XYZ file of C-alpha atoms in Angstrom:
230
model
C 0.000 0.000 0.000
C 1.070 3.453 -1.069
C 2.927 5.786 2.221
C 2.959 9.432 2.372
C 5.215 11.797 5.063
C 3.196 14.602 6.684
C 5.188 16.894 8.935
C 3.400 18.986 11.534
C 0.659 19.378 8.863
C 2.325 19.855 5.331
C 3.361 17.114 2.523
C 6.530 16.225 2.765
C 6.640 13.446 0.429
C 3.609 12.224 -1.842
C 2.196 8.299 -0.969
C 4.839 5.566 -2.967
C 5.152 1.670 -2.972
C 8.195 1.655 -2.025
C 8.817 2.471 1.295
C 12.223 2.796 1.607
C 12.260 6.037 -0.020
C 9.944 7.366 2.886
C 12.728 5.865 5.303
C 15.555 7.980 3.728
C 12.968 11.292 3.116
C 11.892 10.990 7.648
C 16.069 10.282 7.784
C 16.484 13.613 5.937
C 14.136 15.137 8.647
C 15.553 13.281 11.416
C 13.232 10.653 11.918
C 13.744 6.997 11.938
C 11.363 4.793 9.840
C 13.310 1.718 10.011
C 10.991 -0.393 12.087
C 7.915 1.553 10.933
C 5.334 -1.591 9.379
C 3.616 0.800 7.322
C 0.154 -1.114 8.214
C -1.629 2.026 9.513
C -0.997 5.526 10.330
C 1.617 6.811 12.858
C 3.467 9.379 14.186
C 7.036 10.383 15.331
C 7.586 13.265 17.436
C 10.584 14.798 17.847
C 10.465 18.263 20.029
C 7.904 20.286 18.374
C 8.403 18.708 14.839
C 5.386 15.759 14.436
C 6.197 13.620 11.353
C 2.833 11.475 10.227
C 3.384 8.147 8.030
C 0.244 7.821 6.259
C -1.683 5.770 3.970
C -2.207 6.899 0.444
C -6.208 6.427 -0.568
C -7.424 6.629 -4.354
C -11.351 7.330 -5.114
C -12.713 6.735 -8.378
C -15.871 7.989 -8.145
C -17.736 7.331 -11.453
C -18.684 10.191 -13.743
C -22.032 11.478 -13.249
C -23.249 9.692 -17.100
C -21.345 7.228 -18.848
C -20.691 10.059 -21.667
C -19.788 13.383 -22.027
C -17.617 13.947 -18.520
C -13.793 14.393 -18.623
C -12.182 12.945 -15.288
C -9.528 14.931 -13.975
C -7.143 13.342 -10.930
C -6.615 15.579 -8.390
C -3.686 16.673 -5.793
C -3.190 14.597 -3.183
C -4.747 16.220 0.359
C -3.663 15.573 3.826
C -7.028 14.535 5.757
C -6.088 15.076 9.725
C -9.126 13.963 11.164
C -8.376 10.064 9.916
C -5.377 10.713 9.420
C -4.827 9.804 5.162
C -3.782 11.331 2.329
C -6.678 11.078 -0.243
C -6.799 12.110 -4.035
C -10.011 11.635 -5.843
C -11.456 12.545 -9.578
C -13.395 15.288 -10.090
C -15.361 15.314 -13.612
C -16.416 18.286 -15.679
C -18.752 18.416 -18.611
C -16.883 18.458 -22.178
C -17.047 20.722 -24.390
C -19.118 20.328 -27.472
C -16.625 18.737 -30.180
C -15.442 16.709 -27.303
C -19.099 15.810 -26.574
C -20.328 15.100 -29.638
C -17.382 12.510 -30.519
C -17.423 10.754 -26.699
C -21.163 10.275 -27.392
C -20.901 8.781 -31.127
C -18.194 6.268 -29.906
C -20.832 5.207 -27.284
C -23.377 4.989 -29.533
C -20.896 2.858 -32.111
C -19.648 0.741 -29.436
C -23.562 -0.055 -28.176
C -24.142 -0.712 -31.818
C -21.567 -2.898 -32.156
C -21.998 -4.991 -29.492
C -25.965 -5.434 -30.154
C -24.926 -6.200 -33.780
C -22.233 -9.347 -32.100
C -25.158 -10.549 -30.064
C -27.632 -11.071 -33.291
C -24.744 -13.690 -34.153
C -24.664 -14.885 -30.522
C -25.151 -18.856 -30.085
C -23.613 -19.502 -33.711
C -20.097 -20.704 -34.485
C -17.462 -18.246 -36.403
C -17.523 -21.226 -38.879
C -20.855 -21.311 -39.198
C -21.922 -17.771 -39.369
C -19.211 -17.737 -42.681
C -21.474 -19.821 -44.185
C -24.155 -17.341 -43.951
C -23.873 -15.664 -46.819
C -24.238 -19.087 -49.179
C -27.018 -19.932 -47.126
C -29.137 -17.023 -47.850
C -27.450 -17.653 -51.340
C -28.936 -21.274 -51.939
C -31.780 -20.623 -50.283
C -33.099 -17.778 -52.196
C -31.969 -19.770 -55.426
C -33.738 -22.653 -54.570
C -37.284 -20.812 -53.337
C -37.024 -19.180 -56.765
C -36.184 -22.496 -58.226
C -36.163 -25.853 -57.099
C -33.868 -27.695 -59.250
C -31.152 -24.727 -58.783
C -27.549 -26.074 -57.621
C -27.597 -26.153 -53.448
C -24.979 -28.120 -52.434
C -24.408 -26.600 -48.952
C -28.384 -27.020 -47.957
C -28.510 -30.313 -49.890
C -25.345 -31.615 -47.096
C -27.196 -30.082 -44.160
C -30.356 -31.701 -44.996
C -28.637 -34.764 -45.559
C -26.929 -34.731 -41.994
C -29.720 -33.655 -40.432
C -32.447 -36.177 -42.001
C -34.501 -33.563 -43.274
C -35.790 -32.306 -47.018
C -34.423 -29.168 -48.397
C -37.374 -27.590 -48.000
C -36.887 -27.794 -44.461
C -34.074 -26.335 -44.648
C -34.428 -23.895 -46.804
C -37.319 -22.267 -44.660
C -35.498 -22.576 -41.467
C -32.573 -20.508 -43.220
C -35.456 -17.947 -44.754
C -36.409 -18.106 -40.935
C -33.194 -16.839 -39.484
C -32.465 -14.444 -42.238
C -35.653 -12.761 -41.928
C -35.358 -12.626 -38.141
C -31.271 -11.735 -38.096
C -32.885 -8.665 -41.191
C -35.259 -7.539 -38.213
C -32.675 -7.051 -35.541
C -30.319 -5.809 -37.563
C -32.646 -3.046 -38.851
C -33.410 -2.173 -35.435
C -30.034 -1.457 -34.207
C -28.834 0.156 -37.177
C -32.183 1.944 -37.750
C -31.734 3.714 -34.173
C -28.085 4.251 -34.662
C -28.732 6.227 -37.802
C -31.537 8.097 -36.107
C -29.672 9.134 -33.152
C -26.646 10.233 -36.193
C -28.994 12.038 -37.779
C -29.847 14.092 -34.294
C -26.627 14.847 -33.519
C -26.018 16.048 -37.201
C -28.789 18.364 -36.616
C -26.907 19.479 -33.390
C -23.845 19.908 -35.564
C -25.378 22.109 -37.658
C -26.961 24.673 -34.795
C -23.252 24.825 -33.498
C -21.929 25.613 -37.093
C -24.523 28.349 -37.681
C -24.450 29.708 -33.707
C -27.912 28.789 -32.958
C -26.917 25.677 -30.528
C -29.728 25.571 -27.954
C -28.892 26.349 -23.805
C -29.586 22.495 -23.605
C -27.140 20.917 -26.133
C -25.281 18.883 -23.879
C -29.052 17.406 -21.590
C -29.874 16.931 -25.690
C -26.306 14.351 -26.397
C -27.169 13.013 -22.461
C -30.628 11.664 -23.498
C -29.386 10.738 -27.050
C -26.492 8.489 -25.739
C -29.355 6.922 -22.654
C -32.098 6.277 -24.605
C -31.294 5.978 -28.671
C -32.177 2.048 -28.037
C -36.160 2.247 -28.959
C -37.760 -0.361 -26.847
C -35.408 -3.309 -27.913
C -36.099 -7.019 -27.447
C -34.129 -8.136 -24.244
C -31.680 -10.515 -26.839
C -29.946 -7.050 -28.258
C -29.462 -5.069 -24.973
């Protein structure tokens, strides 16, 4: 655990790992640390000079909204009454470049990740395939005798007739068509708001509430989604 030096009220030496460079900072001061445990906090008086060994404490509060807040560490502060020394993050609102682009690459990551679960429960093998599916099936639906070799092989292992397959592929491409739409539907949608925003800020007429505008876009841009996307 990090160790700070606080003597008669003032940093003398920020918390560190390694503790041995506290020992040689008290020596400096004329304090000896050498059989100091640095477990908990304690103090070394010597005349009216009172040297404190304390521990170092990090908070990491989270920002108030996933987007849109810059996190700024800040100076470590002696806290008496515990006795610590305790640095924290403070967060402040972007600006609205900053804004705009923190809330688009949580929008593209959501995307993304809704767009990986549509394939969820498939192998990477398999979902290749895909594509010559859809292929074969839509050749075959528009004619029967058309060349399927890839449905004719799963029907084949699986005991059924190609028509079987064939509609159980129609099946998941229509339903993998829907989902897709969705996400990418709202993701476009929520695009096409902040391009409006854009705009405003190009031609000076951004409104008071810009940045409660990018908070709601970047909370709610998913439209009531099934519960297999989110």
């Amino acid at each position: 655990m990090k160790y700070g030096l606080i003597l008669n009220g003032q940093i003398e030496c920020d918390p560190v790992s390694d503790h041995t460079i506290l020992t040689r900072k008290a020596a400096q001061m004329g304090f000896n640390l050498t059989e100091t445990t640095f477990t908990e906090a304690v103090v070394q008086r010597i005349a009216s000079r009172a040297l404190w060994i304390v521990p170092g404490i990090e908070e990491r509060p989270q920002p108030p909204a996933p987007t849109g807040y810059r996190g700024t560490l800040t100076g470590w502060q002696y806290q008496p009454s515990h006795p610590r020394l305790l640095r924290t993050i403070t967060y402040t609102a972007m600006p609205f470049d900053d804004a705009v682009a923190d809330t688009l690459n949580h929008i593209a990551e959501q995307q993304d990740t809704a767009l990986a679960r549509i394939e969820h429960g498939y192998t990477e093998q398999e979902v290749k395939t895909w594509a010559q599916q859809q292929a074969e099936a839509a050749a075959w639906t528009a004619d029967h005798t058309a060349s399927v070799p890839l449905i004719e092989g799963l029907a084949l292992r699986r005991g059924v007739t190609v028509a079987v397959v064939v509609e159980k592929i129609n099946a998941k491409v229509t339903a993998a068509a829907t989902m897709t739409g969705i996400v990418l539907g709202d993701a476009q949608a929520a695009g096409d708001q902040i391009n409006a925003l854009k705009v405003q800020h190009e031609t000076d007429t951004l409104p008071d509430d810009w940045f409660d505008q990018l908070q709601a876009m970047a909370s709610g841009w998913r439209k009531n989604w099934p519960p297999e996307l989110m």
